[in-house]
XYZ file of C-alpha atoms in Angstrom:
433
model
C 73.086 120.403 104.379
C 73.060 121.677 107.924
C 70.352 124.142 108.897
C 71.455 127.535 110.182
C 70.967 128.892 113.670
C 72.740 131.271 116.026
C 73.354 130.883 119.736
C 74.059 134.295 121.214
C 75.696 135.490 124.421
C 76.433 139.043 125.553
C 79.117 140.403 127.851
C 79.573 144.130 128.344
C 82.168 143.746 131.080
C 85.246 142.919 129.005
C 88.808 144.135 129.003
C 89.077 147.334 127.027
C 85.540 148.549 127.704
C 86.878 151.491 129.725
C 88.573 152.855 126.591
C 85.315 153.244 124.678
C 84.183 156.853 124.284
C 81.822 158.230 126.892
C 78.204 157.462 126.181
C 78.996 154.098 124.609
C 79.547 150.568 125.780
C 80.428 147.427 123.903
C 78.935 143.979 123.623
C 80.544 140.780 122.420
C 78.266 138.213 120.829
C 79.373 134.676 120.082
C 77.223 133.315 117.296
C 77.302 129.643 116.394
C 77.437 129.229 112.620
C 75.732 126.087 111.343
C 74.606 126.785 107.788
C 77.043 124.560 105.871
C 76.787 122.579 102.666
C 79.335 120.642 100.596
C 79.063 121.525 96.905
C 80.954 120.637 93.730
C 82.217 123.402 91.474
C 83.852 123.098 88.066
C 87.354 121.686 88.483
C 90.030 121.993 85.798
C 93.179 119.940 86.358
C 95.344 120.773 83.350
C 98.569 122.787 83.310
C 98.646 123.373 87.047
C 101.930 123.844 88.894
C 101.793 120.199 90.028
C 100.158 117.105 88.517
C 99.183 113.925 90.344
C 98.775 110.230 89.661
C 98.026 107.209 91.822
C 95.375 105.477 93.851
C 94.750 105.674 97.586
C 91.928 104.440 99.780
C 91.479 107.122 102.412
C 89.279 105.926 105.312
C 87.520 109.314 105.425
C 87.395 110.324 101.757
C 87.070 106.957 100.021
C 89.173 105.710 97.111
C 90.812 108.445 95.049
C 92.304 107.429 91.697
C 94.182 109.674 89.283
C 95.793 109.116 85.895
C 98.255 111.743 84.674
C 98.769 112.811 81.053
C 101.937 114.381 79.605
C 102.283 116.157 76.248
C 105.911 116.419 75.016
C 107.371 119.725 73.904
C 110.016 120.389 71.271
C 111.995 123.291 72.718
C 114.926 123.776 75.091
C 116.849 126.658 76.647
C 119.161 126.877 73.603
C 117.999 127.330 70.030
C 121.113 125.460 68.848
C 120.112 122.185 70.516
C 119.335 119.291 68.218
C 118.540 115.597 68.625
C 121.163 113.491 66.862
C 120.617 110.174 65.128
C 120.533 107.379 67.701
C 119.957 109.781 70.602
C 118.346 108.428 73.743
C 115.389 110.238 75.315
C 114.663 109.866 79.015
C 111.544 110.732 80.947
C 112.530 112.471 84.202
C 109.798 112.311 86.843
C 110.283 114.525 89.878
C 107.952 113.766 92.846
C 106.737 116.719 94.865
C 104.648 115.032 97.585
C 103.391 111.606 98.630
C 99.823 110.954 99.849
C 99.069 107.466 101.096
C 100.883 104.365 102.291
C 104.568 105.119 102.868
C 105.415 101.499 103.655
C 104.969 100.441 100.021
C 106.201 101.659 96.667
C 103.811 103.329 94.251
C 103.962 101.632 90.850
C 102.862 103.240 87.576
C 102.498 101.859 84.076
C 103.373 104.080 81.121
C 100.993 104.051 78.133
C 101.069 105.921 74.841
C 98.102 108.273 74.378
C 96.136 107.605 71.188
C 94.163 110.805 70.696
C 94.685 114.524 70.497
C 93.962 116.348 73.736
C 94.207 119.874 75.103
C 95.897 120.193 78.523
C 94.013 123.405 79.384
C 90.699 121.599 78.865
C 91.390 118.680 81.212
C 88.895 118.348 84.055
C 88.615 116.000 87.007
C 86.370 113.624 85.032
C 88.230 113.752 81.695
C 88.992 110.449 79.978
C 91.716 110.224 77.336
C 92.216 107.122 75.190
C 95.573 105.397 75.559
C 97.031 102.120 74.316
C 96.070 99.396 76.814
C 99.503 97.777 76.533
C 102.086 99.587 78.697
C 105.500 100.337 77.248
C 107.199 100.674 80.629
C 106.878 100.949 84.376
C 108.236 103.265 87.085
C 108.176 103.021 90.869
C 108.382 105.549 93.688
C 108.929 105.241 97.410
C 107.972 108.023 99.804
C 111.548 109.353 99.791
C 112.266 109.075 96.057
C 113.633 112.338 94.693
C 113.443 111.586 90.966
C 113.370 108.720 88.485
C 114.904 108.435 85.025
C 113.118 106.197 82.493
C 114.530 105.553 79.027
C 111.850 105.918 76.367
C 111.609 103.250 73.626
C 114.069 103.984 70.835
C 111.334 104.000 68.195
C 109.595 106.827 70.057
C 112.922 108.648 70.526
C 113.528 108.538 66.772
C 110.050 109.887 66.121
C 110.615 112.653 68.667
C 113.888 113.538 66.889
C 112.043 114.148 63.618
C 109.665 116.629 65.275
C 112.356 118.384 67.319
C 114.759 118.908 64.428
C 112.221 120.040 61.843
C 112.886 123.689 61.104
C 109.950 125.932 61.921
C 107.984 122.860 62.960
C 104.421 124.067 63.468
C 103.002 123.402 66.911
C 99.837 122.175 65.230
C 101.816 119.338 63.639
C 103.083 118.287 67.067
C 99.585 118.389 68.551
C 98.221 116.267 65.713
C 100.890 113.572 65.860
C 102.829 113.564 69.141
C 100.139 112.824 71.739
C 102.374 111.901 74.664
C 101.821 109.325 77.368
C 99.744 108.461 80.402
C 100.953 107.596 83.892
C 98.514 104.959 85.163
C 98.588 103.538 88.720
C 99.107 99.789 88.918
C 96.528 97.695 90.762
C 98.701 97.283 93.868
C 99.417 101.010 94.276
C 98.035 102.594 97.439
C 99.423 106.116 97.213
C 99.057 109.268 95.136
C 102.254 110.936 93.989
C 102.243 114.610 93.002
C 104.944 115.644 90.543
C 106.711 118.958 90.125
C 106.383 120.468 86.660
C 109.360 121.940 84.853
C 110.969 125.276 85.639
C 114.064 127.046 84.349
C 116.798 127.604 86.928
C 120.307 129.034 86.751
C 123.332 127.654 88.600
C 126.101 129.775 90.137
C 128.136 129.501 86.934
C 125.367 131.114 84.906
C 124.229 127.933 83.156
C 120.472 127.650 82.560
C 118.423 124.495 82.255
C 115.114 122.916 83.155
C 114.441 121.178 86.431
C 111.431 119.142 87.561
C 109.541 116.685 85.337
C 110.910 116.918 81.816
C 112.474 115.049 78.913
C 116.230 114.530 78.850
C 117.846 114.106 75.427
C 121.223 112.361 75.414
C 123.098 112.465 72.135
C 125.457 109.580 71.307
C 128.632 111.505 70.534
C 130.826 114.183 72.131
C 131.135 117.601 70.448
C 134.672 119.013 70.374
C 133.793 122.512 69.337
C 134.894 124.797 72.156
C 138.019 126.969 72.131
C 140.110 124.352 73.918
C 139.149 121.486 71.663
C 137.032 120.029 74.473
C 133.374 119.348 74.750
C 130.914 122.221 74.429
C 129.553 122.649 77.962
C 126.884 125.234 77.161
C 124.140 122.677 77.665
C 125.835 120.577 80.312
C 124.148 121.905 83.446
C 122.010 119.295 85.217
C 119.999 120.465 88.226
C 121.055 118.404 91.217
C 117.580 117.857 92.708
C 119.468 117.550 96.027
C 121.271 114.468 94.771
C 118.711 112.395 92.945
C 118.399 108.838 91.687
C 119.939 109.857 88.367
C 123.366 110.357 89.894
C 122.937 114.111 89.737
C 124.502 116.066 92.549
C 126.407 119.233 93.416
C 129.976 118.865 92.190
C 131.276 121.262 94.840
C 132.343 123.875 92.276
C 129.072 125.756 91.951
C 127.914 123.641 89.015
C 126.306 120.234 88.902
C 127.345 116.682 88.132
C 126.327 115.382 84.711
C 124.862 111.828 84.748
C 126.162 111.420 81.160
C 129.597 113.097 81.396
C 130.863 111.974 77.990
C 127.808 112.852 75.924
C 126.135 116.092 74.931
C 122.740 116.329 76.619
C 119.933 118.814 77.203
C 116.491 118.983 78.816
C 113.211 119.699 77.045
C 110.003 120.697 78.864
C 106.550 119.259 78.343
C 104.139 121.502 76.502
C 101.304 120.473 78.800
C 100.099 118.143 81.526
C 96.891 117.165 83.234
C 95.240 114.494 85.341
C 91.805 113.216 86.225
C 90.381 112.430 89.649
C 87.870 109.653 90.160
C 86.390 108.915 93.595
C 84.586 105.769 94.637
C 83.492 103.943 97.791
C 82.902 107.296 99.486
C 81.891 106.831 103.146
C 78.852 108.583 104.516
C 79.428 112.042 105.953
C 80.428 112.068 109.605
C 78.270 114.347 111.790
C 81.406 115.448 113.635
C 83.748 116.250 110.721
C 83.503 118.474 107.639
C 85.865 117.247 104.914
C 87.046 119.971 102.520
C 89.184 119.663 99.374
C 91.641 122.119 97.878
C 90.237 121.276 94.471
C 86.808 122.682 93.701
C 85.341 119.180 93.805
C 84.214 119.326 97.425
C 83.842 122.952 98.488
C 82.384 124.075 101.796
C 79.620 126.629 101.313
C 79.253 128.608 104.546
C 76.402 131.089 104.903
C 76.581 133.719 107.644
C 72.854 134.438 107.242
C 73.394 138.103 107.947
C 70.371 140.282 108.624
C 70.996 144.023 108.898
C 68.139 144.358 111.395
C 70.257 142.422 113.900
C 72.642 145.382 114.002
C 70.260 148.326 113.848
C 71.718 151.338 115.657
C 74.739 149.232 116.645
C 78.137 149.693 115.005
C 80.114 146.513 114.409
C 83.665 147.363 115.478
C 85.095 143.886 114.886
C 83.865 140.543 113.559
C 85.933 137.357 113.492
C 84.980 134.019 111.989
C 86.575 130.966 113.617
C 86.879 127.457 112.191
C 88.795 124.668 113.917
C 90.502 121.534 112.729
C 88.918 118.308 113.900
C 90.871 116.610 116.682
C 88.901 113.382 116.800
C 90.162 109.957 115.713
C 87.852 109.843 112.673
C 90.195 111.929 110.508
C 93.451 110.283 111.628
C 95.188 107.924 109.189
C 96.607 104.557 110.287
C 100.319 104.351 111.089
C 102.494 104.478 107.990
C 100.022 106.544 105.959
C 100.368 110.288 105.363
C 98.365 113.209 104.015
C 99.687 116.523 102.788
C 98.278 119.771 104.135
C 98.446 123.279 102.754
C 98.185 124.760 106.259
C 95.563 127.286 105.177
C 92.024 127.742 103.916
C 90.846 129.869 101.012
C 87.578 131.820 101.180
C 85.936 132.792 97.882
C 82.911 135.014 97.314
C 81.232 133.779 94.132
C 78.064 134.931 92.459
C 75.786 132.447 90.730
C 77.423 132.939 87.338
C 80.943 132.457 88.708
C 79.941 129.129 90.235
C 79.130 127.701 86.801
C 82.569 128.332 85.301
C 86.188 127.748 86.234
C 87.041 129.747 89.347
C 89.760 132.165 88.267
C 89.289 134.960 90.803
C 91.501 135.256 93.854
C 90.231 134.261 97.297
C 88.966 137.083 99.477
C 90.574 135.564 102.582
C 93.393 133.062 103.003
C 93.870 132.374 106.715
C 96.757 130.133 107.832
C 96.218 127.576 110.557
C 97.115 128.886 114.010
C 99.349 126.218 115.468
C 98.506 126.953 119.114
C 94.910 125.745 118.798
C 94.685 124.532 115.162
C 92.178 127.233 114.275
C 91.565 129.362 111.190
C 90.622 132.942 112.057
C 89.214 135.407 109.547
C 88.592 139.095 110.184
C 85.244 139.618 108.449
C 84.604 143.087 109.914
C 84.608 144.928 106.590
C 82.608 142.135 104.966
C 79.790 142.614 107.492
C 80.042 146.396 107.555
C 79.629 146.651 103.789
C 76.620 144.372 104.057
C 75.122 146.646 106.732
C 75.615 149.634 104.441
C 73.908 147.865 101.559
C 77.068 147.670 99.475
C 77.180 143.886 99.525
C 74.442 141.337 98.992
C 76.429 138.103 99.380
C 76.413 136.517 102.809
C 78.191 133.255 102.035
C 81.697 131.950 101.401
C 82.951 129.051 99.326
C 85.872 127.521 101.198
C 88.652 125.241 99.940
C 91.544 123.686 101.840
C 94.223 125.642 99.998
C 95.178 126.427 96.399
C 94.086 124.193 93.540
C 97.665 123.554 92.431
C 97.461 119.869 91.467
C 98.180 118.383 94.897
C 95.652 116.728 97.179
C 95.618 118.635 100.486
C 92.290 117.966 102.241
C 91.309 119.578 105.539
C 89.040 118.179 108.226
C 87.098 120.768 110.190
C 85.152 120.418 113.405
C 81.423 120.413 112.671
C 78.679 122.298 114.519
C 77.984 120.703 117.865
C 81.695 120.216 118.597
C 81.573 122.246 121.811
C 84.254 124.904 122.072
C 85.646 123.916 118.648
C 82.353 124.440 116.833
C 82.397 127.085 114.045
C 81.538 130.497 115.421
C 81.319 134.166 114.595
C 82.474 136.580 117.320
C 81.090 140.080 116.911
C 82.134 143.117 118.942
C 79.525 145.905 118.762
C 79.364 149.436 120.061
C 75.997 150.250 121.623
C 74.837 153.808 122.405
C 74.357 154.109 126.129
C 70.731 154.656 127.082
């Protein structure tokens, strides 16, 4: 924790002072903000918009390792879909971002989960039992768009029984179809974030799932349309910009089918989650403040407001400035990449809210200003309400963007960084004596 102090400077001779009403002048104070502390809040990592898996040794953050968990679902966009005898089931994995070494492939082993689990209850430290023997392996390079993996036929047959059962209770699926884990292999030095499923519609009006999903491929062709040809109602395959499955825009407003002679459809997962384990964490640098977008490493910033500092003085504007670190300490070696959200999120949390999952929206969400790599927050109303006694909180809890399942850390310049040190600039109107 860094102790708090303010360094103050006044300047009444600024541009715009002549427009202040007669009998008033203005003062601008630049206050150095130094009361910072990194804290851990409760972090849930299930059923987010993205899930992650992999291992990467970041020179600033240490080794980050994540295992992802997927729970199969038994629905599709059409209630008439069914899994035929001998059908093949494919796992479609759709990468969203790559964090780590781009010069190597990221390898993952697939394991069957051996216990019931609830995706909404998954936290960063959750451990789920899975069979130690992998049933398959998948690999991703930094530019991989998607990968198709054929599930073992025994599992596909079991999945068929659940999918085709009329009025199959979800509880039965939860009790017996646990899903699988995506575990980074020992040589992996990257974390891959995967896009979850979403329903999209092509220009021909066909609907289907895109993103990470299951793809069911039945063994025979159905000749049940008006022309005696194959029923194409479930034959729309999102192109994913031309992926490794052979999918691609067919030029006619629809999409190419990787299995053109077989009836196929996509089925979403009913849940996902991942854990996050950190080890070999380096000591904190005095020059850099590392902030996570998860609630694992949150920056608590206290403005240490005291209403007596502003007695008889009206705060007309207050702006909080944080800057990205420009030093070499936070720069990755050549060939390694980090993702960035390009923004910070400022939360105001009372003591009770800090002990539970953070579900409230951030109060501020400043984007990075590209010209000087700064984050600027207008906190005028925040301070004014404090002056009026309508607010008691004087601190923010800051993350490096939304907790969406990606890893998007930010590295901020610490106090003592000269012109890039955190600061609060306050413009006040003083009655003229």
